[in-house]
CSV table of N, CA and C and ligand atoms in Angstrom, one decimal:
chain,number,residue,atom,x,y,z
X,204,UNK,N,28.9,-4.0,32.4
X,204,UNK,CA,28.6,-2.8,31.6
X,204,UNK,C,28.6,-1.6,32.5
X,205,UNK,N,29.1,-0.5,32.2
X,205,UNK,CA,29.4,0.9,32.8
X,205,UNK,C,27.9,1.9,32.2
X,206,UNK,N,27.7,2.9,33.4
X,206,UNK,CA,26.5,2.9,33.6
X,206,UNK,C,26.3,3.7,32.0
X,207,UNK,N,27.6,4.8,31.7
X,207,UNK,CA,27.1,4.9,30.4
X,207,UNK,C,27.3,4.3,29.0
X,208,UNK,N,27.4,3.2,29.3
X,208,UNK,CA,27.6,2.0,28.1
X,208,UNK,C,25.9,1.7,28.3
X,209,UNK,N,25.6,1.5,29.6
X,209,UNK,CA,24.1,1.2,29.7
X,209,UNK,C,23.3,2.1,29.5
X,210,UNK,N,23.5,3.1,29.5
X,210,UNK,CA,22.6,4.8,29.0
X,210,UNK,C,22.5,4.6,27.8
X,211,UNK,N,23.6,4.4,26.9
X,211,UNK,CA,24.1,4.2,25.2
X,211,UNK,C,22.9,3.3,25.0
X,212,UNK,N,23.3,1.9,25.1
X,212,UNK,CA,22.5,0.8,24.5
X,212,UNK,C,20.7,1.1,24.8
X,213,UNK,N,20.5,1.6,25.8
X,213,UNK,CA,19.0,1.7,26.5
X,213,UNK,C,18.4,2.8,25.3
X,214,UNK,N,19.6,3.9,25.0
X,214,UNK,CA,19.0,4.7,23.7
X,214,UNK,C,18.8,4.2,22.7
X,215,UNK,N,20.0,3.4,21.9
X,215,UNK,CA,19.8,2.2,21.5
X,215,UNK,C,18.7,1.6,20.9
X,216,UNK,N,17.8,1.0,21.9
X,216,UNK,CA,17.2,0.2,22.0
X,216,UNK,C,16.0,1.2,21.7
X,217,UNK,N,15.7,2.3,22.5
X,217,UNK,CA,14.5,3.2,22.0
X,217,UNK,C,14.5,3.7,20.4
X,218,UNK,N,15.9,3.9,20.4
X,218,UNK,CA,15.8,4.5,18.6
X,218,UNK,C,15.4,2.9,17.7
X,219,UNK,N,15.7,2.0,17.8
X,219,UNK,CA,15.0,0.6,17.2
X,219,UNK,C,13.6,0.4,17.0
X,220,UNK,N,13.0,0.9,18.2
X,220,UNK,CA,11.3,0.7,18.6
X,220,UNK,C,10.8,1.8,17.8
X,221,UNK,N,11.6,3.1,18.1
X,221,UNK,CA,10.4,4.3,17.6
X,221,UNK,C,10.9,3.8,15.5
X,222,UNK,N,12.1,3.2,15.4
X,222,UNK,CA,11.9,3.0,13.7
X,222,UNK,C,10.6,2.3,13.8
X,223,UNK,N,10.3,1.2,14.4
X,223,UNK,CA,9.3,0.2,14.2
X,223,UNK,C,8.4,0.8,14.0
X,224,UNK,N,8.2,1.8,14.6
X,224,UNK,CA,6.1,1.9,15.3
X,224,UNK,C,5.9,3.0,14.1
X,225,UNK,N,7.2,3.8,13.6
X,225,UNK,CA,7.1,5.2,13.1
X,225,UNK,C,6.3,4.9,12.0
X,226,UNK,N,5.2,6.1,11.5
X,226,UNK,CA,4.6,5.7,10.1
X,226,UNK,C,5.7,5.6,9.2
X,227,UNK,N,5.9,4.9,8.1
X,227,UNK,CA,7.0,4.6,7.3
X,227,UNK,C,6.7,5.0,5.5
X,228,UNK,N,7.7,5.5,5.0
X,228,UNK,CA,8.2,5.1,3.7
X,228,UNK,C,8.5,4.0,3.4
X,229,UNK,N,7.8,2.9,2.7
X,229,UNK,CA,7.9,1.6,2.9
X,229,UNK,C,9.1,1.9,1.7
X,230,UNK,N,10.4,1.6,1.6
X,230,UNK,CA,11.1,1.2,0.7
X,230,UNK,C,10.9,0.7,-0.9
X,231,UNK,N,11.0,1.0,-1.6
X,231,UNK,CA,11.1,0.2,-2.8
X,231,UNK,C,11.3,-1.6,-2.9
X,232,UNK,N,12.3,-2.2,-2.7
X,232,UNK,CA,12.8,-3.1,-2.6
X,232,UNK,C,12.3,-3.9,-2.0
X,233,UNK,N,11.9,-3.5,-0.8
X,233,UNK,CA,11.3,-4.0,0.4
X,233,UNK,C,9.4,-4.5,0.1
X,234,UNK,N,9.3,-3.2,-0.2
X,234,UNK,CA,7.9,-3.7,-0.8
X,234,UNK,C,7.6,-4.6,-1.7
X,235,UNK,N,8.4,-4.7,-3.0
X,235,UNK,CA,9.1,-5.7,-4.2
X,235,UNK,C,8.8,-7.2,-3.4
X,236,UNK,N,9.8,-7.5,-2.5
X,236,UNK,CA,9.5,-8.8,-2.0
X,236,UNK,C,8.4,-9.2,-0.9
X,237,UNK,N,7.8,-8.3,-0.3
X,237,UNK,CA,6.4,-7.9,0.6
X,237,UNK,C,5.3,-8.8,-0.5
X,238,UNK,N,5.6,-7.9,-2.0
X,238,UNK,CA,4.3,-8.2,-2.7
X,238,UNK,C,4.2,-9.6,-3.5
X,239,UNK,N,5.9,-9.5,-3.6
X,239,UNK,CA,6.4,-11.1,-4.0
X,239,UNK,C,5.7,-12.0,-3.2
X,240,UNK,N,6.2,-12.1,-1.7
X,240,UNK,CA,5.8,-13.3,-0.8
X,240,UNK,C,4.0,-13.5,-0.9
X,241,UNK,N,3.5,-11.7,-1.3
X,241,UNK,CA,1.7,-12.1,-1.1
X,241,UNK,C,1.4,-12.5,-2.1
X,242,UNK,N,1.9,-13.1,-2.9
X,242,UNK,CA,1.6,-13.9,-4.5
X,242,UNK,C,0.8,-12.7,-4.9
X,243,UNK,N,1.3,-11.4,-5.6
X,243,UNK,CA,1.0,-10.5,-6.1
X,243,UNK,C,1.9,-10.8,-7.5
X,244,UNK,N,3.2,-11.3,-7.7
X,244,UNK,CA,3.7,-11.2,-9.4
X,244,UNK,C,2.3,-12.2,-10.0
X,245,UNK,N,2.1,-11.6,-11.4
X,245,UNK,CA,0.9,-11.9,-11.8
X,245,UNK,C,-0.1,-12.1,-11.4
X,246,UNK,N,-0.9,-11.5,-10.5
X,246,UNK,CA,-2.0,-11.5,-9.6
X,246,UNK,C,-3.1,-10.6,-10.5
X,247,UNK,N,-4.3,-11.6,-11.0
X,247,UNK,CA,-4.9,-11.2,-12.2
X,247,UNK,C,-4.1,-10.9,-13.1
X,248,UNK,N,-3.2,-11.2,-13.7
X,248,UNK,CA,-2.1,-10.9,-14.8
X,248,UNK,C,-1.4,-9.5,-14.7
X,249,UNK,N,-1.6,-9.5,-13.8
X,249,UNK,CA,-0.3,-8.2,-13.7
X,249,UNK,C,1.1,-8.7,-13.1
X,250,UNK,N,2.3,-8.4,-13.4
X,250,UNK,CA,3.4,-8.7,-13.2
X,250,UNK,C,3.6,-7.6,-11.7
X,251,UNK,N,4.6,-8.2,-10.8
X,251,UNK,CA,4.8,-7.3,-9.9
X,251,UNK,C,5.4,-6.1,-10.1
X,252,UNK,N,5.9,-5.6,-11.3
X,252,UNK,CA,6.1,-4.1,-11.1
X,252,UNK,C,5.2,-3.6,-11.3
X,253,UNK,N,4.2,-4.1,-11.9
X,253,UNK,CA,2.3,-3.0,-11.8
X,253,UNK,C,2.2,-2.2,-11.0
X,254,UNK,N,2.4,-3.5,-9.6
X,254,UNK,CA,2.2,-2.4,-8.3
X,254,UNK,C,2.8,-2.3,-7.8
X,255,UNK,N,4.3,-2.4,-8.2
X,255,UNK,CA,4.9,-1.7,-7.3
X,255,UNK,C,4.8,0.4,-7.9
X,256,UNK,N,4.8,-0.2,-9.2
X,256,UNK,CA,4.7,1.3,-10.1
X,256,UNK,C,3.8,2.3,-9.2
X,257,UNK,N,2.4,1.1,-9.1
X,257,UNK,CA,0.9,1.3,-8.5
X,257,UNK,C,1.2,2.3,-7.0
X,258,UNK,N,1.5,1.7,-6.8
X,258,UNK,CA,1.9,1.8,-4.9
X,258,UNK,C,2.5,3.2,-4.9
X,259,UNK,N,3.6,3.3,-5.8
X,259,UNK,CA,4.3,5.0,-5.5
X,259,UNK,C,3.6,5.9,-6.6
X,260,UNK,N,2.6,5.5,-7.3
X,260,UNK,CA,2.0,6.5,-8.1
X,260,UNK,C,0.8,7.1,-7.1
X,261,UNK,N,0.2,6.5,-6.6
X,261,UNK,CA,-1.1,6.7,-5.1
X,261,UNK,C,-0.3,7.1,-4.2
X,262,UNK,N,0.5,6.9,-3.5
X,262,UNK,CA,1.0,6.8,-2.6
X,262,UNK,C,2.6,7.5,-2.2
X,263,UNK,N,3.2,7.2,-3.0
X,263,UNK,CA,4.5,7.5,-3.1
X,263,UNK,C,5.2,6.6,-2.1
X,264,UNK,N,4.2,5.3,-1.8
X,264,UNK,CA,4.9,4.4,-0.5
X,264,UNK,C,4.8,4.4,0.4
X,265,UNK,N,4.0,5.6,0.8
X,265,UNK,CA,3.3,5.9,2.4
X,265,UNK,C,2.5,5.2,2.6
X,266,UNK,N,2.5,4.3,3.9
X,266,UNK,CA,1.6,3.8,4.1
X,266,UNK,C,0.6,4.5,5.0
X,267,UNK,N,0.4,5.5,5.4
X,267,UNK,CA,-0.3,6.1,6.2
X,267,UNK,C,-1.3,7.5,5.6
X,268,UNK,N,-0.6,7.3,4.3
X,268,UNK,CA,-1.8,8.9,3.0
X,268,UNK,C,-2.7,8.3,3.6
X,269,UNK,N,-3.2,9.5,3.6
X,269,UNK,CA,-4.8,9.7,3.4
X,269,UNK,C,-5.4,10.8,2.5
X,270,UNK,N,-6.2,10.5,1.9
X,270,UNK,CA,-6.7,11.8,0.8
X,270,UNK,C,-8.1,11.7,0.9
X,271,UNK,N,-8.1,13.1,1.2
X,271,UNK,CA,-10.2,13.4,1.0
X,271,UNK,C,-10.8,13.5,-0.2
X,272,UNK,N,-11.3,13.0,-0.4
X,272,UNK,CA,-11.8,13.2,-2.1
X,272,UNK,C,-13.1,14.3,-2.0
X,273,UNK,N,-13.7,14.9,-2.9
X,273,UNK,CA,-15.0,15.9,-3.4
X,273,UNK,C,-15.6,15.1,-2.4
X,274,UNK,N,-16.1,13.9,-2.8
X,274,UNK,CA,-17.5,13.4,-2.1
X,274,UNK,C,-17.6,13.2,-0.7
X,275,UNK,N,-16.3,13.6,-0.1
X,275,UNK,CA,-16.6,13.4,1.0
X,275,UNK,C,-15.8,12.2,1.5
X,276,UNK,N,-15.8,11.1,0.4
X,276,UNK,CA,-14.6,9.5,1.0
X,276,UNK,C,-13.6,9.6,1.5
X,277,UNK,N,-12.1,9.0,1.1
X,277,UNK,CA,-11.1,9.6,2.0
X,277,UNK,C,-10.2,7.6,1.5
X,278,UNK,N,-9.7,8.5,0.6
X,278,UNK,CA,-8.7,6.9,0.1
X,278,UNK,C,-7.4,6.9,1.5
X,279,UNK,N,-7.2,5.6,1.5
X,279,UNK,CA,-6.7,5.3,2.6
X,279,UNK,C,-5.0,4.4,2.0
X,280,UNK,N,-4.1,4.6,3.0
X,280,UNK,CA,-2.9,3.6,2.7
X,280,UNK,C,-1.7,3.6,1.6
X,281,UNK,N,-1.0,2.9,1.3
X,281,UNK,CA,-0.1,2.7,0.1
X,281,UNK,C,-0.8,2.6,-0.7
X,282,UNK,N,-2.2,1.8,-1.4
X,282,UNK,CA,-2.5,1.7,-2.4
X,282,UNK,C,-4.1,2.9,-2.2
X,283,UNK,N,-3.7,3.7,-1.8
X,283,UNK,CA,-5.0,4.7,-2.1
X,283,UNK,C,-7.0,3.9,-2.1
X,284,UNK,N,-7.1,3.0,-1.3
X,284,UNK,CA,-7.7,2.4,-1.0
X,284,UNK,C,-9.4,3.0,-0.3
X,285,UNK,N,-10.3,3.5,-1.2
X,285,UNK,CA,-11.6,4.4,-1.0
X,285,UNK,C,-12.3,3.4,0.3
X,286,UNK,N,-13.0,4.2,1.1
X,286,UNK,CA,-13.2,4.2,2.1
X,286,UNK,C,-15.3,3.9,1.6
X,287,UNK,N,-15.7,4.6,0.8
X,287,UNK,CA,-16.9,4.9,0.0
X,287,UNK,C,-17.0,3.5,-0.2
X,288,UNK,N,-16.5,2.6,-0.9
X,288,UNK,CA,-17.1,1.1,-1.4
X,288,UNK,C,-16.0,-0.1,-0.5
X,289,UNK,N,-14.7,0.1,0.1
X,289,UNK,CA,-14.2,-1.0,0.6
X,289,UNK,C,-13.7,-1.1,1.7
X,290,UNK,N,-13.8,-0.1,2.5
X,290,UNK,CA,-13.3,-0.2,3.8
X,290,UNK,C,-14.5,0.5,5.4
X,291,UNK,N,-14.0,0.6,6.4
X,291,UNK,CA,-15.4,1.3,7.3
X,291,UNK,C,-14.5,2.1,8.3
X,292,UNK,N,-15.3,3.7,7.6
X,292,UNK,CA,-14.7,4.0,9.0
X,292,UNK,C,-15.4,4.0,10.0
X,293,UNK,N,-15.1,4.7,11.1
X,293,UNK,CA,-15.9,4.5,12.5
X,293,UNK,C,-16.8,4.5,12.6
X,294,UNK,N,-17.8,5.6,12.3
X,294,UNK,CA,-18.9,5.4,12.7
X,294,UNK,C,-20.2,5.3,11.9
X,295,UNK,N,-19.1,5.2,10.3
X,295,UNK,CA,-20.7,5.5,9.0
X,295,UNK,C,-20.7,4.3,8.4
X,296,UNK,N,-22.1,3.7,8.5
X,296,UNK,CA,-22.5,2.1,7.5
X,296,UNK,C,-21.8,2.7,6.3
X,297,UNK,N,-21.1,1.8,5.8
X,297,UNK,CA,-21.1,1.6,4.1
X,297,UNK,C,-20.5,0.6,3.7
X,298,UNK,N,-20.2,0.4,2.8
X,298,UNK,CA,-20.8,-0.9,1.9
X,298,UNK,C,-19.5,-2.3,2.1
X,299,UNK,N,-17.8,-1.2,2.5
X,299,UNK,CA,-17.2,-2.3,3.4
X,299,UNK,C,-17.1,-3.9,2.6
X,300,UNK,N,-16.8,-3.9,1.4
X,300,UNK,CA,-16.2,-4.9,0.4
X,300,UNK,C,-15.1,-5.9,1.1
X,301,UNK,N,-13.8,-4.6,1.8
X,301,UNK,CA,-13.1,-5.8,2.2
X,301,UNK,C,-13.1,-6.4,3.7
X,302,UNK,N,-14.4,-5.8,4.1
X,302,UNK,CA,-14.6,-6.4,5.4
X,302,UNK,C,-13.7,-6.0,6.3
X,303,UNK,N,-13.1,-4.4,6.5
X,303,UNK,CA,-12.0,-3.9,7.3
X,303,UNK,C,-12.1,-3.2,7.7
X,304,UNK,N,-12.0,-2.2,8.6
X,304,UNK,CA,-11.4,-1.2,9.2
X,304,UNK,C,-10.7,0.0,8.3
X,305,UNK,N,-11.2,0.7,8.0
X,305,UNK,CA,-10.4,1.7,7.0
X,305,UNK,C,-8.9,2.2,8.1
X,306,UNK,N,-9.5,2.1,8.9
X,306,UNK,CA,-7.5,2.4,9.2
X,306,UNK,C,-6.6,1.4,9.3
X,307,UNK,N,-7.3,0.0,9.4
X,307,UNK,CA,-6.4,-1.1,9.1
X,307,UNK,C,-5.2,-1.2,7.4
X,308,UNK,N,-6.1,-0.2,7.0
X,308,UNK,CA,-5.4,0.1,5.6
X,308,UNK,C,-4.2,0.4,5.9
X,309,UNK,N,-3.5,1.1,7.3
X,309,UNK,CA,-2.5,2.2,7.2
X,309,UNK,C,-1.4,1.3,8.2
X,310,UNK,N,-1.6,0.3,8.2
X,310,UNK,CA,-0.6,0.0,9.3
X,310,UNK,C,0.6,-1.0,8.2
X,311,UNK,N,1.6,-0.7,9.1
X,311,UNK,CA,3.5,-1.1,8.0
X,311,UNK,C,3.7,-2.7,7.2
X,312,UNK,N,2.6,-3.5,8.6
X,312,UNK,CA,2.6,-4.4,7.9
X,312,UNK,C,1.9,-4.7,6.3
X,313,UNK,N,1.4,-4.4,6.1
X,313,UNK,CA,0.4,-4.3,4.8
X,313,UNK,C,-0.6,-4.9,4.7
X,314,UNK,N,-0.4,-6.3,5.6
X,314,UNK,CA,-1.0,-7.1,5.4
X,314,UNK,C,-2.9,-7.1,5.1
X,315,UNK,N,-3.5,-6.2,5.7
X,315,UNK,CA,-5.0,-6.0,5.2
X,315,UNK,C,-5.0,-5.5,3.9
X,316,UNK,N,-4.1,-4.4,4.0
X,316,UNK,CA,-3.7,-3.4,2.4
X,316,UNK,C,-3.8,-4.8,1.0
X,317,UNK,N,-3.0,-5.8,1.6
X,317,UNK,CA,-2.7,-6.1,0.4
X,317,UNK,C,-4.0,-6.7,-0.2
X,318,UNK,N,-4.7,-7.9,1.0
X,318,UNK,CA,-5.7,-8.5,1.0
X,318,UNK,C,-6.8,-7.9,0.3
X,319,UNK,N,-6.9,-6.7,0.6
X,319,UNK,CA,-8.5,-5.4,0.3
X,319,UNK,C,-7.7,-5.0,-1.1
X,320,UNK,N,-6.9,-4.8,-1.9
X,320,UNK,CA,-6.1,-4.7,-3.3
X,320,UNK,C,-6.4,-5.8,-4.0
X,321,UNK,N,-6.1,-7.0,-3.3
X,321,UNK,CA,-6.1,-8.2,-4.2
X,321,UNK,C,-7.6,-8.4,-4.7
X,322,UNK,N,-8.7,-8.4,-3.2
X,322,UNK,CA,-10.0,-8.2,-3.5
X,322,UNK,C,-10.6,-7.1,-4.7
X,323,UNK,N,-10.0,-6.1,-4.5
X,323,UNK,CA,-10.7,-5.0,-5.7
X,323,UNK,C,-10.1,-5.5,-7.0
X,324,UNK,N,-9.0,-6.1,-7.0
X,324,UNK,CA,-8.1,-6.1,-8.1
X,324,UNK,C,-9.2,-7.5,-9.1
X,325,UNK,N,-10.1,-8.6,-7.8
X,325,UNK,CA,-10.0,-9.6,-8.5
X,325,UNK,C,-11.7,-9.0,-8.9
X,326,UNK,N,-12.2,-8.4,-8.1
X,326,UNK,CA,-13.7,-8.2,-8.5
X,326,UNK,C,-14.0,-6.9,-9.6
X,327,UNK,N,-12.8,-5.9,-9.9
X,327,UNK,CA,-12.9,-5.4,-10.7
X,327,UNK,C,-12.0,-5.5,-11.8
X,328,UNK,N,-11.7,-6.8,-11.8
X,328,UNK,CA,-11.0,-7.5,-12.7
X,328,UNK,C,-9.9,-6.5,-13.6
X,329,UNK,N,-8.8,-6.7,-12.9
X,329,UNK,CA,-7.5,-6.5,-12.9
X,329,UNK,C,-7.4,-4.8,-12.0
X,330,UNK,N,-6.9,-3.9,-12.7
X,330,UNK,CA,-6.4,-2.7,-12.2
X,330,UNK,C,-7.1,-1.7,-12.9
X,331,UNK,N,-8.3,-1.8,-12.7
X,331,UNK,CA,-9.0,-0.8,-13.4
X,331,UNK,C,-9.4,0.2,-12.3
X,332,UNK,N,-9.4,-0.3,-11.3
X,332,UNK,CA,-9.5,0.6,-9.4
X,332,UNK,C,-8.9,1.9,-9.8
X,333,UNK,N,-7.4,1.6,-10.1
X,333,UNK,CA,-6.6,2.6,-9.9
X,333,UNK,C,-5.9,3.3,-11.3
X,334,UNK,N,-7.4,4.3,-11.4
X,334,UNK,CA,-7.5,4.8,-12.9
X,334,UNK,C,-6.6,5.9,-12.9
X,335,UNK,N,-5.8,6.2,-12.1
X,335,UNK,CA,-5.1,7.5,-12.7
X,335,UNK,C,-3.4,6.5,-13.0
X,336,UNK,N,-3.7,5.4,-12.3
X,336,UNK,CA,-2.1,4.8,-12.6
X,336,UNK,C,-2.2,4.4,-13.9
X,337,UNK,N,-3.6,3.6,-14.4
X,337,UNK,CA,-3.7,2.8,-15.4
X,337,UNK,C,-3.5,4.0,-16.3
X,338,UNK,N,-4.0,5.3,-16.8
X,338,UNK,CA,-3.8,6.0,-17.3
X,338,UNK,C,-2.5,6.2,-17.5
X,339,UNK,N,-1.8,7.0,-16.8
X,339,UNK,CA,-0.3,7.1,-17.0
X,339,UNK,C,0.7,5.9,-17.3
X,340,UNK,N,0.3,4.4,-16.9
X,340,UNK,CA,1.3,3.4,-16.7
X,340,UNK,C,0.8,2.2,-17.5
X,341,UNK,N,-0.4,2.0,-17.7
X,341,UNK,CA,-1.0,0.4,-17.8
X,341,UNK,C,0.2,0.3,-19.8
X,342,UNK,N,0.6,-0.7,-19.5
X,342,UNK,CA,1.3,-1.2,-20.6
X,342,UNK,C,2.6,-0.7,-21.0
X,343,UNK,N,3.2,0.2,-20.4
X,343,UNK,CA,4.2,0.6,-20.2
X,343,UNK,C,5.3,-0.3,-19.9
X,344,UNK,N,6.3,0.0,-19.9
X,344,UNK,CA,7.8,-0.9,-19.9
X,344,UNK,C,7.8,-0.4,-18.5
X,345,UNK,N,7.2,-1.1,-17.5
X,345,UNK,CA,7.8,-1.1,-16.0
X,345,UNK,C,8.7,-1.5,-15.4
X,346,UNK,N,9.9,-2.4,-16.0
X,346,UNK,CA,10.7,-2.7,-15.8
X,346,UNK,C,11.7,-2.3,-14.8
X,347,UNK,N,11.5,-1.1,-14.6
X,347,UNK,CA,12.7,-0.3,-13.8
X,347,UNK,C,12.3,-0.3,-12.4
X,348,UNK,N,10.9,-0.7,-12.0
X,348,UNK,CA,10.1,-0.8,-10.9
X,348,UNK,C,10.7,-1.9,-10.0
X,349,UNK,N,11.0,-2.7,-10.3
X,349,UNK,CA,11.8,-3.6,-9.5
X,349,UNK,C,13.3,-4.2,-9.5
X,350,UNK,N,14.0,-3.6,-10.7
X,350,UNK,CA,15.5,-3.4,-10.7
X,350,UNK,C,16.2,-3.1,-9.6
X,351,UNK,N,17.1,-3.6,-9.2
X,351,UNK,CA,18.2,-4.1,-7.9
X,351,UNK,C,17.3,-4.7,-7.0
X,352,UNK,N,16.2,-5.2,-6.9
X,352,UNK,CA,15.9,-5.8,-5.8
X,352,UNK,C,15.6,-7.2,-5.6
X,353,UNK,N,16.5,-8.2,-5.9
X,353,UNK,CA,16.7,-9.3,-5.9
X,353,UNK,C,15.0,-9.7,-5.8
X,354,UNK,N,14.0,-9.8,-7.2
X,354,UNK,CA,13.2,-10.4,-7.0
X,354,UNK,C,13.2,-11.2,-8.5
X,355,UNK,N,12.8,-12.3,-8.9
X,355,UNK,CA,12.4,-12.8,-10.1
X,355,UNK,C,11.9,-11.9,-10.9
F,654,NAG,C1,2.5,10.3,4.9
F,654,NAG,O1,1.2,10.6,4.9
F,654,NAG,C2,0.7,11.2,6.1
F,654,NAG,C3,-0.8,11.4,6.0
F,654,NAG,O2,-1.2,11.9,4.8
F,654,NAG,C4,1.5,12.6,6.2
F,654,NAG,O3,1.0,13.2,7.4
F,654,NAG,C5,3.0,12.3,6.2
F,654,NAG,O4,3.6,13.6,6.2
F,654,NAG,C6,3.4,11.5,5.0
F,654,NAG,N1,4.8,11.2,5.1
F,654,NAG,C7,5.7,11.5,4.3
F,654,NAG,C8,7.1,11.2,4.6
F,654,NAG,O5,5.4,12.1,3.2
């Protein structure tokens, strides 16, 4: 390899890493089978376009929002995830339901995200959390939420 074939690929390789680490727009589609694999289709009886609907109505898919609310809390992640009853940040006791790190909310994998959703989802029995989606969306023909993305 010629030294600028090796300059090329070495850039390459840095533009691959910085996609990785970058805060992301989690995709549509991508999320679809993310929530698939977390046994999210009907999870408390919701079908998986709920949240996927869910996800870009809070969020717009960012996993890294953050929003300050009046009181002072500060919803965290893709699913707008309050910091006040389910997550901790640094340095203030609170009440920490899903036993997490409020910035573990924000990272691409989802994986806390989904766990700490599934928990609210099952203790406030179904999607009542996320009252401004339910408002606009609950019972609606979501159907369009998961179209082209090869999921059941
Ligand atoms: C995602 O959210 C973060 C934190 O609120 C914000 O700084 C960033 O600009 C957002 N990204 C996009 C692409 O909207």
């Amino acid at each position: 390899m010629g030294p600028r074939m090796k300059a090329a690929s070495i850039l390459a390789l840095i533009g691959c890493l910085a996609t990785v680490t970058e805060p992301k727009i989690y995709p549509r589609c991508k999320l679809a089978k993310k929530l698939l694999r977390a046994g999210m289709d009907n999870f408390q009886g919701f079908s998986l376009e709920n949240w996927i609907c869910m996800a870009y109505y809070e969020s717009h898919y960012n996993t890294t929002a953050q929003n300050v609310l009046k009181d002072g809390s500060i919803d965290y992640g893709i699913f707008q995830i309050n910091s006040y009853t389910w997550c901790r940040r640094e340095e203030l006791e609170e009440i920490n339901f899903c036993h997490v790190a409020c910035s573990d909310l924000l990272t691409d994998d989802l994986t806390d995200a989904i766990i700490c959703a599934k928990k609210i989802a099952h203790e406030t029995e179904g999607m009542n959390y996320w009252q401004g989606w339910k408002k606009h969306y609950e019972g609606r023909d979501l159907s369009k939420w998961k179209r082209g993305c090869e999921v059941p």
